């Protein structure tokens, strides 16, 4: 760790001595407000250009109506200001060698239907606001029916994969609307229910924690966030949409969709209602909807699980993972009360998903005696998942200096599932073993979280005191039935008929106090002391069926386990931050002392006690070279304690030939993470460049040790058939990951479109053990993403995107097991409006896989198209006919590469269907947007 820290400090110091080149020019500033009133006009477009120039510098007024142009060279200029519903303002100014303040400029309301006015300046597509990238929605035209997700897909560096929005390759975890939470941590629901036409700006940033935002010290806990800033004239009114449709697929199965959303905006008061029901895989629930039952098991239990403890992905049904019938309802409420002293946001969400999944699995093992060993599985599963989720955030300002933030969260899940599985293991063409499984489960999960922050700002600038308390309680409980036959060498070797009862409780409490003290005008110190305690207990009892008593009453000690785990840590932190001109430097060091106690009472009684002492450094450097260029470098260390499930020393035999077991002797892991981000924009050329480089190293990485048995073996009184595997969590050193993501976006003026190019690369080094032989798996991925999006008009809207990746895996122990494969996804989304209300939509997706196992290489097209007609006076109603999967080629394939194996999974998908749908949009805003305004602001 010292070597890595030393290297980072050297890089940090070298970067810190870099000084921006002196900039020539002066500032031109001013303020915009409505004539005859005192209110400012935020969001107005301000263009500064030479008198005869067709382009110029562009700015947008801030919340106080102010604007600033920096580094303006001496000369004569024309200052033009335009805003929705107002007459365009123009004024000649002369810039010399001294800064200019043009004062308050007044815009007059445009009450007449004037001819279209052409503003020759460009609306800048993106601006750098501190550590945030702010995109102007006017620079990315969409069709009238587009939602926020359709809009963000046009932005540089943004992609949507299986409904998950990613920025720079990282998942977006939170969506805000005008800075307020919108449906909690559910970006999918938020974006699919927010129309693009009300959005003025899109801000993308890593939101700091509540405590960091208050103190000014970055604790490293960030959330990838998108904030949608709405148009000023659309913050008072109501709008929404309802739709219903029905049809039939080629197997004569009925297909339907129905839903509605309603939004009421009254400035600070906002209410949203959404609801939907369908059986065409239209899902909008988030991964946290299943977090309560994820570690307890679910309906699909045949195939290999991966790391110990399961995971949300084992239960979350993605867009092409099986066929799902969804019923969902949600509501969101935002308000400011008591003269803006109380700021509140809350949301409730319910969904039910009925899933039918049929999967074919092929897994090839790579090392030692497992080389050439194949595992094939055929699984059919049914599951019903119901989720209730309630989130809230309350901020109360006791005074100008003292405030309180309270964020409670509640979720409750129920999962009922069953699966029928057949799997077999072969080597060199000969069958080792096979099994037939009938598995059923009924599980519930409860999660309660409370976050409380009390903070006070003293009279001295920079002096603050804050107290943070966080409490989380999780409970998972349920039962499962397993009926399995194991066949070895063609002979029925063993049968299992078992019932398991599970109860897992975990409670975590964190308390810390932070004090900041200014040491100069630009520098301050931070002192933090905190404690963390976690209590967890897990009790799993497995009973064999008694043929005599005809009930499950024979306790199986080998497959039963009861243990208690306690984790206690206290840490002290000291930090220093300084803000020299255009830069910010922060260094922080944390001393952590932790103790982990694990006591097992079943099947045996023993206790393990461990102590951990760590010095955890953190450093951050940011440099704003100019208004359009900035650099941020970040280094952080943290520790991760093993979970209750990873410590549980009990065999999981839900797949009887691919067993798993925890490890009570696990150590906590220490993570080192490095991130560098560079952003640059050019207003005059409307080009954008982003670069992200990340690196990670984990000490005591929690990996896997797999043991393959060549003959019948007894492990801890459990009979294991020949050819079976036992996977256990273990600590391993040598895990590394490095990633780079570049984006360059620019307009193609001749095509009235925007082009975004995004090369990327990923390297992962994963250690693992197979039969006690260490294998290092080096996984390399190079990719290239390209997006061409139209900026023509709302009547012609298209997005052409392609994501390509080339993967190759190198294993240290078996070069013959090295593997290469290529994956490419290309899509074209087209929306045309013609002949006074006719709408043509076409969505084409081409998926290409090469280099997979025999029978798993794929090359298919998924093409859906529709034709519709808008009617009524404002074209708010539409009837359309949709054909899904016109070519009948829809397919689903997943590829996973680990240190020990390569796995391919193919899943059933929706069949071709035809559907007729009626939809109706409504909106009623206090302010109207003139039609000419859309043409007045020409992005390019």
GROMACS .gro file of C-alpha atoms in nm, residues 308-731:
model
  424
  308UNK     CA    1  -2.118  -1.656  -0.207
  309UNK     CA    2  -2.432  -1.488  -0.078
  310UNK     CA    3  -2.619  -1.458  -0.403
  311UNK     CA    4  -2.689  -1.121  -0.550
  312UNK     CA    5  -2.960  -0.896  -0.685
  313UNK     CA    6  -2.880  -1.004  -1.040
  314UNK     CA    7  -2.988  -1.357  -0.955
  315UNK     CA    8  -3.344  -1.228  -0.918
  316UNK     CA    9  -3.373  -0.905  -1.112
  317UNK     CA   10  -3.534  -0.978  -1.448
  318UNK     CA   11  -3.374  -0.764  -1.716
  319UNK     CA   12  -3.536  -0.648  -2.039
  320UNK     CA   13  -3.457  -0.974  -2.221
  321UNK     CA   14  -3.432  -1.214  -1.924
  322UNK     CA   15  -3.748  -1.420  -1.950
  323UNK     CA   16  -4.101  -1.294  -1.998
  324UNK     CA   17  -4.249  -1.072  -1.728
  325UNK     CA   18  -4.596  -0.947  -1.649
  326UNK     CA   19  -4.567  -0.624  -1.453
  327UNK     CA   20  -4.813  -0.428  -1.237
  328UNK     CA   21  -4.679  -0.108  -1.083
  329UNK     CA   22  -4.795   0.208  -0.908
  330UNK     CA   23  -4.599   0.502  -0.772
  331UNK     CA   24  -4.637   0.852  -0.637
  332UNK     CA   25  -4.391   1.133  -0.574
  333UNK     CA   26  -4.445   1.445  -0.359
  334UNK     CA   27  -4.222   1.752  -0.325
  335UNK     CA   28  -4.297   2.072  -0.132
  336UNK     CA   29  -4.160   2.368   0.062
  337UNK     CA   30  -4.356   2.469   0.372
  338UNK     CA   31  -4.348   2.725   0.653
  339UNK     CA   32  -4.186   3.004   0.453
  340UNK     CA   33  -3.939   2.760   0.297
  341UNK     CA   34  -3.813   2.644   0.636
  342UNK     CA   35  -3.934   2.290   0.569
  343UNK     CA   36  -3.826   2.116   0.251
  344UNK     CA   37  -3.985   1.775   0.200
  345UNK     CA   38  -3.983   1.509  -0.070
  346UNK     CA   39  -4.137   1.163  -0.047
  347UNK     CA   40  -4.225   0.881  -0.280
  348UNK     CA   41  -4.399   0.545  -0.262
  349UNK     CA   42  -4.367   0.268  -0.515
  350UNK     CA   43  -4.530  -0.073  -0.553
  351UNK     CA   44  -4.473  -0.333  -0.818
  352UNK     CA   45  -4.544  -0.694  -0.888
  353UNK     CA   46  -4.353  -0.894  -1.145
  354UNK     CA   47  -4.459  -1.241  -1.263
  355UNK     CA   48  -4.165  -1.398  -1.443
  356UNK     CA   49  -4.131  -1.707  -1.662
  357UNK     CA   50  -3.770  -1.782  -1.754
  358UNK     CA   51  -3.632  -2.070  -1.957
  359UNK     CA   52  -3.254  -2.083  -1.964
  360UNK     CA   53  -2.983  -2.286  -2.132
  361UNK     CA   54  -2.644  -2.267  -1.960
  362UNK     CA   55  -2.306  -2.374  -2.090
  363UNK     CA   56  -2.000  -2.345  -1.865
  364UNK     CA   57  -1.646  -2.444  -1.955
  365UNK     CA   58  -1.385  -2.496  -1.681
  366UNK     CA   59  -1.028  -2.395  -1.736
  367UNK     CA   60  -0.774  -2.531  -1.489
  368UNK     CA   61  -0.592  -2.847  -1.394
  369UNK     CA   62  -0.810  -3.153  -1.374
  370UNK     CA   63  -1.114  -2.944  -1.463
  371UNK     CA   64  -0.972  -2.857  -1.805
  372UNK     CA   65  -1.212  -2.974  -2.072
  373UNK     CA   66  -1.489  -3.024  -1.818
  374UNK     CA   67  -1.825  -2.885  -1.931
  375UNK     CA   68  -2.141  -2.812  -1.740
  376UNK     CA   69  -2.474  -2.784  -1.924
  377UNK     CA   70  -2.807  -2.695  -1.769
  378UNK     CA   71  -3.167  -2.656  -1.879
  379UNK     CA   72  -3.381  -2.460  -1.635
  380UNK     CA   73  -3.744  -2.347  -1.628
  381UNK     CA   74  -3.848  -2.116  -1.346
  382UNK     CA   75  -4.151  -1.918  -1.235
  383UNK     CA   76  -4.135  -1.641  -0.979
  384UNK     CA   77  -4.362  -1.373  -0.837
  385UNK     CA   78  -4.199  -1.074  -0.673
  386UNK     CA   79  -4.390  -0.800  -0.491
  387UNK     CA   80  -4.227  -0.489  -0.354
  388UNK     CA   81  -4.333  -0.191  -0.145
  389UNK     CA   82  -4.088   0.097  -0.121
  390UNK     CA   83  -4.120   0.427   0.066
  391UNK     CA   84  -3.854   0.700   0.068
  392UNK     CA   85  -3.853   1.048   0.215
  393UNK     CA   86  -3.619   1.339   0.270
  394UNK     CA   87  -3.698   1.617   0.516
  395UNK     CA   88  -3.486   1.926   0.568
  396UNK     CA   89  -3.578   2.179   0.833
  397UNK     CA   90  -3.398   2.511   0.877
  398UNK     CA   91  -3.416   2.615   1.241
  399UNK     CA   92  -3.229   2.931   1.151
  400UNK     CA   93  -2.999   3.064   0.885
  401UNK     CA   94  -2.713   2.868   1.042
  402UNK     CA   95  -2.872   2.556   1.188
  403UNK     CA   96  -3.057   2.286   0.999
  404UNK     CA   97  -3.161   1.922   1.017
  405UNK     CA   98  -3.187   1.657   0.745
  406UNK     CA   99  -3.380   1.333   0.800
  407UNK     CA  100  -3.404   1.063   0.534
  408UNK     CA  101  -3.607   0.754   0.625
  409UNK     CA  102  -3.644   0.459   0.387
  410UNK     CA  103  -3.864   0.152   0.406
  411UNK     CA  104  -3.893  -0.144   0.173
  412UNK     CA  105  -4.068  -0.478   0.197
  413UNK     CA  106  -4.040  -0.759  -0.056
  414UNK     CA  107  -4.206  -1.093  -0.108
  415UNK     CA  108  -4.072  -1.351  -0.351
  416UNK     CA  109  -4.237  -1.681  -0.433
  417UNK     CA  110  -4.063  -1.900  -0.687
  418UNK     CA  111  -4.020  -2.248  -0.826
  419UNK     CA  112  -3.783  -2.405  -1.076
  420UNK     CA  113  -3.730  -2.732  -1.259
  421UNK     CA  114  -3.367  -2.790  -1.353
  422UNK     CA  115  -3.166  -3.054  -1.530
  423UNK     CA  116  -2.788  -3.028  -1.530
  424UNK     CA  117  -2.498  -3.249  -1.620
  425UNK     CA  118  -2.119  -3.247  -1.609
  426UNK     CA  119  -1.912  -3.403  -1.888
  427UNK     CA  120  -1.541  -3.438  -1.952
  428UNK     CA  121  -1.387  -3.545  -2.281
  429UNK     CA  122  -1.734  -3.636  -2.406
  430UNK     CA  123  -1.812  -3.866  -2.112
  431UNK     CA  124  -2.083  -3.784  -1.858
  432UNK     CA  125  -1.955  -3.745  -1.505
  433UNK     CA  126  -2.283  -3.684  -1.330
  434UNK     CA  127  -2.623  -3.522  -1.371
  435UNK     CA  128  -2.915  -3.411  -1.159
  436UNK     CA  129  -3.284  -3.333  -1.171
  437UNK     CA  130  -3.404  -3.057  -0.940
  438UNK     CA  131  -3.745  -2.944  -0.820
  439UNK     CA  132  -3.698  -2.633  -0.608
  440UNK     CA  133  -3.959  -2.407  -0.443
  441UNK     CA  134  -3.914  -2.106  -0.218
  442UNK     CA  135  -4.118  -1.847  -0.031
  443UNK     CA  136  -3.917  -1.552   0.097
  444UNK     CA  137  -3.968  -1.207   0.249
  445UNK     CA  138  -3.730  -0.919   0.299
  446UNK     CA  139  -3.761  -0.610   0.517
  447UNK     CA  140  -3.529  -0.311   0.516
  448UNK     CA  141  -3.551   0.000   0.735
  449UNK     CA  142  -3.302   0.285   0.706
  450UNK     CA  143  -3.279   0.613   0.894
  451UNK     CA  144  -3.035   0.891   0.818
  452UNK     CA  145  -3.015   1.196   1.044
  453UNK     CA  146  -2.785   1.495   1.005
  454UNK     CA  147  -2.781   1.793   1.240
  455UNK     CA  148  -2.554   2.076   1.133
  456UNK     CA  149  -2.457   2.423   1.249
  457UNK     CA  150  -2.260   2.694   1.075
  458UNK     CA  151  -2.087   2.944   1.305
  459UNK     CA  152  -2.038   3.314   1.241
  460UNK     CA  153  -1.677   3.261   1.138
  461UNK     CA  154  -1.666   3.163   0.773
  462UNK     CA  155  -1.575   2.794   0.735
  463UNK     CA  156  -1.639   2.697   1.097
  464UNK     CA  157  -1.902   2.422   1.113
  465UNK     CA  158  -2.015   2.141   1.339
  466UNK     CA  159  -2.225   1.848   1.222
  467UNK     CA  160  -2.350   1.522   1.371
  468UNK     CA  161  -2.451   1.231   1.148
  469UNK     CA  162  -2.640   0.919   1.255
  470UNK     CA  163  -2.727   0.632   1.021
  471UNK     CA  164  -2.915   0.317   1.117
  472UNK     CA  165  -3.006   0.023   0.892
  473UNK     CA  166  -3.204  -0.287   0.978
  474UNK     CA  167  -3.246  -0.583   0.743
  475UNK     CA  168  -3.445  -0.899   0.794
  476UNK     CA  169  -3.467  -1.187   0.548
  477UNK     CA  170  -3.674  -1.491   0.625
  478UNK     CA  171  -3.831  -1.771   0.431
  479UNK     CA  172  -3.850  -2.137   0.355
  480UNK     CA  173  -3.760  -2.362   0.064
  481UNK     CA  174  -3.819  -2.718  -0.055
  482UNK     CA  175  -3.569  -2.921  -0.256
  483UNK     CA  176  -3.641  -3.252  -0.429
  484UNK     CA  177  -3.337  -3.371  -0.622
  485UNK     CA  178  -3.201  -3.687  -0.785
  486UNK     CA  179  -2.828  -3.719  -0.852
  487UNK     CA  180  -2.718  -3.961  -1.122
  488UNK     CA  181  -2.358  -4.083  -1.151
  489UNK     CA  182  -2.236  -4.303  -1.438
  490UNK     CA  183  -2.596  -4.363  -1.539
  491UNK     CA  184  -2.692  -4.490  -1.193
  492UNK     CA  185  -2.922  -4.312  -0.947
  493UNK     CA  186  -2.661  -4.229  -0.684
  494UNK     CA  187  -2.850  -4.015  -0.433
  495UNK     CA  188  -3.183  -3.849  -0.370
  496UNK     CA  189  -3.259  -3.541  -0.165
  497UNK     CA  190  -3.593  -3.438  -0.020
  498UNK     CA  191  -3.535  -3.145   0.213
  499UNK     CA  192  -3.699  -2.847   0.375
  500UNK     CA  193  -3.497  -2.541   0.482
  501UNK     CA  194  -3.595  -2.255   0.709
  502UNK     CA  195  -3.396  -1.932   0.703
  503UNK     CA  196  -3.382  -1.623   0.924
  504UNK     CA  197  -3.119  -1.351   0.879
  505UNK     CA  198  -3.112  -1.027   1.080
  506UNK     CA  199  -2.860  -0.746   1.037
  507UNK     CA  200  -2.845  -0.410   1.210
  508UNK     CA  201  -2.590  -0.139   1.140
  509UNK     CA  202  -2.541   0.185   1.334
  510UNK     CA  203  -2.298   0.461   1.236
  511UNK     CA  204  -2.239   0.783   1.430
  512UNK     CA  205  -1.984   1.052   1.354
  513UNK     CA  206  -1.918   1.413   1.445
  514UNK     CA  207  -1.733   1.654   1.217
  515UNK     CA  208  -1.582   1.991   1.300
  516UNK     CA  209  -1.425   2.227   1.046
  517UNK     CA  210  -1.208   2.525   1.132
  518UNK     CA  211  -1.074   2.793   0.894
  519UNK     CA  212  -0.698   2.846   0.913
  520UNK     CA  213  -0.686   3.118   0.648
  521UNK     CA  214  -0.915   3.283   0.397
  522UNK     CA  215  -0.869   2.996   0.151
  523UNK     CA  216  -0.781   2.704   0.381
  524UNK     CA  217  -0.951   2.500   0.648
  525UNK     CA  218  -0.903   2.193   0.867
  526UNK     CA  219  -1.145   1.910   0.937
  527UNK     CA  220  -1.165   1.676   1.237
  528UNK     CA  221  -1.397   1.376   1.248
  529UNK     CA  222  -1.454   1.099   1.497
  530UNK     CA  223  -1.694   0.816   1.428
  531UNK     CA  224  -1.801   0.473   1.545
  532UNK     CA  225  -1.971   0.194   1.356
  533UNK     CA  226  -2.126  -0.122   1.492
  534UNK     CA  227  -2.300  -0.403   1.308
  535UNK     CA  228  -2.485  -0.696   1.457
  536UNK     CA  229  -2.585  -0.988   1.242
  537UNK     CA  230  -2.722  -1.333   1.303
  538UNK     CA  231  -2.809  -1.605   1.059
  539UNK     CA  232  -3.003  -1.921   1.135
  540UNK     CA  233  -3.057  -2.179   0.863
  541UNK     CA  234  -3.210  -2.515   0.953
  542UNK     CA  235  -3.237  -2.795   0.697
  543UNK     CA  236  -3.457  -3.098   0.762
  544UNK     CA  237  -3.462  -3.427   0.571
  545UNK     CA  238  -3.792  -3.593   0.491
  546UNK     CA  239  -3.881  -3.891   0.709
  547UNK     CA  240  -4.045  -4.171   0.516
  548UNK     CA  241  -4.166  -4.314   0.846
  549UNK     CA  242  -4.330  -4.000   0.980
  550UNK     CA  243  -4.407  -3.853   0.637
  551UNK     CA  244  -4.280  -3.510   0.741
  552UNK     CA  245  -3.962  -3.302   0.750
  553UNK     CA  246  -3.840  -3.365   1.103
  554UNK     CA  247  -3.481  -3.493   1.071
  555UNK     CA  248  -3.238  -3.207   1.130
  556UNK     CA  249  -2.946  -3.220   0.888
  557UNK     CA  250  -2.656  -3.073   1.088
  558UNK     CA  251  -2.425  -3.061   0.787
  559UNK     CA  252  -2.663  -2.832   0.598
  560UNK     CA  253  -2.768  -2.628   0.904
  561UNK     CA  254  -2.590  -2.336   1.059
  562UNK     CA  255  -2.648  -2.073   1.325
  563UNK     CA  256  -2.402  -1.794   1.388
  564UNK     CA  257  -2.375  -1.443   1.530
  565UNK     CA  258  -2.142  -1.181   1.385
  566UNK     CA  259  -2.048  -0.852   1.547
  567UNK     CA  260  -1.839  -0.584   1.380
  568UNK     CA  261  -1.724  -0.276   1.570
  569UNK     CA  262  -1.502   0.000   1.436
  570UNK     CA  263  -1.399   0.344   1.548
  571UNK     CA  264  -1.208   0.589   1.338
  572UNK     CA  265  -1.053   0.932   1.369
  573UNK     CA  266  -0.991   1.159   1.073
  574UNK     CA  267  -0.796   1.476   1.018
  575UNK     CA  268  -0.804   1.666   0.691
  576UNK     CA  269  -0.671   1.981   0.531
  577UNK     CA  270  -0.816   2.168   0.234
  578UNK     CA  271  -0.697   2.476   0.054
  579UNK     CA  272  -0.842   2.669  -0.240
  580UNK     CA  273  -0.573   2.859  -0.430
  581UNK     CA  274  -0.692   3.038  -0.740
  582UNK     CA  275  -0.883   2.800  -0.970
  583UNK     CA  276  -0.763   2.500  -0.771
  584UNK     CA  277  -0.873   2.292  -0.478
  585UNK     CA  278  -0.643   2.060  -0.285
  586UNK     CA  279  -0.754   1.828  -0.008
  587UNK     CA  280  -0.565   1.568   0.194
  588UNK     CA  281  -0.726   1.349   0.456
  589UNK     CA  282  -0.598   1.064   0.675
  590UNK     CA  283  -0.817   0.824   0.873
  591UNK     CA  284  -0.708   0.590   1.150
  592UNK     CA  285  -0.941   0.291   1.180
  593UNK     CA  286  -0.947   0.022   1.447
  594UNK     CA  287  -1.200  -0.256   1.392
  595UNK     CA  288  -1.292  -0.582   1.560
  596UNK     CA  289  -1.485  -0.869   1.402
  597UNK     CA  290  -1.633  -1.142   1.619
  598UNK     CA  291  -1.802  -1.446   1.469
  599UNK     CA  292  -1.957  -1.714   1.688
  600UNK     CA  293  -2.109  -2.032   1.552
  601UNK     CA  294  -2.352  -2.234   1.763
  602UNK     CA  295  -2.463  -2.487   1.501
  603UNK     CA  296  -2.341  -2.744   1.402
  604UNK     CA  297  -2.047  -2.687   1.637
  605UNK     CA  298  -1.978  -2.419   1.896
  606UNK     CA  299  -1.674  -2.199   1.833
  607UNK     CA  300  -1.577  -1.833   1.818
  608UNK     CA  301  -1.341  -1.634   1.597
  609UNK     CA  302  -1.222  -1.289   1.697
  610UNK     CA  303  -1.017  -1.062   1.471
  611UNK     CA  304  -0.872  -0.713   1.498
  612UNK     CA  305  -0.792  -0.482   1.208
  613UNK     CA  306  -0.588  -0.162   1.220
  614UNK     CA  307  -0.566   0.051   0.907
  615UNK     CA  308  -0.436   0.390   0.801
  616UNK     CA  309  -0.666   0.509   0.521
  617UNK     CA  310  -0.539   0.808   0.320
  618UNK     CA  311  -0.743   1.015   0.080
  619UNK     CA  312  -0.644   1.299  -0.150
  620UNK     CA  313  -0.818   1.517  -0.405
  621UNK     CA  314  -0.692   1.776  -0.650
  622UNK     CA  315  -0.904   1.981  -0.889
  623UNK     CA  316  -0.796   2.249  -1.131
  624UNK     CA  317  -1.020   2.477  -1.333
  625UNK     CA  318  -0.795   2.588  -1.616
  626UNK     CA  319  -1.070   2.803  -1.763
  627UNK     CA  320  -1.446   2.823  -1.762
  628UNK     CA  321  -1.457   2.544  -2.020
  629UNK     CA  322  -1.179   2.314  -1.896
  630UNK     CA  323  -1.127   2.140  -1.566
  631UNK     CA  324  -0.942   1.845  -1.416
  632UNK     CA  325  -1.024   1.643  -1.104
  633UNK     CA  326  -0.800   1.376  -0.951
  634UNK     CA  327  -0.919   1.165  -0.663
  635UNK     CA  328  -0.761   0.889  -0.452
  636UNK     CA  329  -0.944   0.705  -0.178
  637UNK     CA  330  -0.904   0.400   0.044
  638UNK     CA  331  -1.174   0.216   0.235
  639UNK     CA  332  -1.238  -0.119   0.399
  640UNK     CA  333  -1.513  -0.376   0.335
  641UNK     CA  334  -1.615  -0.626   0.600
  642UNK     CA  335  -1.740  -0.972   0.492
  643UNK     CA  336  -2.116  -1.019   0.497
  644UNK     CA  337  -2.310  -1.257   0.717
  645UNK     CA  338  -2.369  -1.488   0.420
  646UNK     CA  339  -2.000  -1.494   0.326
  647UNK     CA  340  -1.909  -1.595   0.680
  648UNK     CA  341  -2.176  -1.863   0.712
  649UNK     CA  342  -2.012  -2.206   0.726
  650UNK     CA  343  -2.298  -2.407   0.579
  651UNK     CA  344  -2.321  -2.588   0.246
  652UNK     CA  345  -2.572  -2.455  -0.006
  653UNK     CA  346  -2.689  -2.761  -0.201
  654UNK     CA  347  -2.970  -2.603  -0.404
  655UNK     CA  348  -2.761  -2.716  -0.702
  656UNK     CA  349  -2.642  -3.057  -0.575
  657UNK     CA  350  -2.342  -3.083  -0.811
  658UNK     CA  351  -2.232  -2.719  -0.777
  659UNK     CA  352  -2.215  -2.661  -0.403
  660UNK     CA  353  -2.123  -2.343  -0.217
  661UNK     CA  354  -2.010  -2.268   0.137
  662UNK     CA  355  -1.906  -1.960   0.333
  663UNK     CA  356  -1.587  -1.904   0.528
  664UNK     CA  357  -1.590  -1.786   0.892
  665UNK     CA  358  -1.216  -1.708   0.868
  666UNK     CA  359  -1.254  -1.425   0.614
  667UNK     CA  360  -1.061  -1.101   0.665
  668UNK     CA  361  -1.189  -0.757   0.573
  669UNK     CA  362  -1.066  -0.627   0.238
  670UNK     CA  363  -0.891  -0.293   0.180
  671UNK     CA  364  -0.970  -0.106  -0.142
  672UNK     CA  365  -0.757   0.158  -0.314
  673UNK     CA  366  -0.929   0.362  -0.584
  674UNK     CA  367  -0.792   0.628  -0.816
  675UNK     CA  368  -1.009   0.846  -1.042
  676UNK     CA  369  -0.910   1.123  -1.283
  677UNK     CA  370  -1.165   1.322  -1.484
  678UNK     CA  371  -1.097   1.587  -1.745
  679UNK     CA  372  -1.366   1.793  -1.919
  680UNK     CA  373  -1.329   2.043  -2.199
  681UNK     CA  374  -1.584   2.230  -2.409
  682UNK     CA  375  -1.555   2.472  -2.697
  683UNK     CA  376  -1.855   2.700  -2.733
  684UNK     CA  377  -1.754   2.834  -3.072
  685UNK     CA  378  -1.727   2.486  -3.231
  686UNK     CA  379  -1.987   2.329  -2.998
  687UNK     CA  380  -1.747   2.041  -2.930
  688UNK     CA  381  -1.719   1.843  -2.609
  689UNK     CA  382  -1.440   1.624  -2.474
  690UNK     CA  383  -1.455   1.410  -2.161
  691UNK     CA  384  -1.189   1.171  -2.029
  692UNK     CA  385  -1.220   0.938  -1.730
  693UNK     CA  386  -0.941   0.713  -1.601
  694UNK     CA  387  -0.994   0.488  -1.298
  695UNK     CA  388  -0.782   0.231  -1.120
  696UNK     CA  389  -0.852  -0.003  -0.832
  697UNK     CA  390  -0.648  -0.243  -0.620
  698UNK     CA  391  -0.795  -0.464  -0.347
  699UNK     CA  392  -0.597  -0.625  -0.068
  700UNK     CA  393  -0.750  -0.938   0.085
  701UNK     CA  394  -0.987  -0.955  -0.211
  702UNK     CA  395  -1.286  -1.179  -0.132
  703UNK     CA  396  -1.266  -1.428  -0.416
  704UNK     CA  397  -1.343  -1.794  -0.475
  705UNK     CA  398  -1.173  -2.126  -0.419
  706UNK     CA  399  -1.326  -2.409  -0.623
  707UNK     CA  400  -1.261  -2.773  -0.548
  708UNK     CA  401  -1.350  -3.033  -0.812
  709UNK     CA  402  -1.396  -3.391  -0.694
  710UNK     CA  403  -1.289  -3.670  -0.928
  711UNK     CA  404  -1.448  -3.936  -0.711
  712UNK     CA  405  -1.721  -3.967  -0.450
  713UNK     CA  406  -1.613  -3.773  -0.143
  714UNK     CA  407  -1.748  -3.688   0.200
  715UNK     CA  408  -1.702  -3.324   0.306
  716UNK     CA  409  -1.813  -3.229   0.658
  717UNK     CA  410  -2.041  -3.534   0.669
  718UNK     CA  411  -2.194  -3.440   0.332
  719UNK     CA  412  -2.164  -3.688   0.044
  720UNK     CA  413  -2.035  -3.521  -0.272
  721UNK     CA  414  -2.070  -3.704  -0.605
  722UNK     CA  415  -1.777  -3.741  -0.844
  723UNK     CA  416  -1.752  -3.450  -1.086
  724UNK     CA  417  -1.920  -3.211  -0.841
  725UNK     CA  418  -1.774  -2.880  -0.729
  726UNK     CA  419  -1.753  -2.699  -0.397
  727UNK     CA  420  -1.692  -2.322  -0.410
  728UNK     CA  421  -1.586  -2.132  -0.097
  729UNK     CA  422  -1.519  -1.763  -0.036
  730UNK     CA  423  -1.152  -1.693   0.042
  731UNK     CA  424  -0.919  -1.395   0.076
   0.00000   0.00000   0.00000
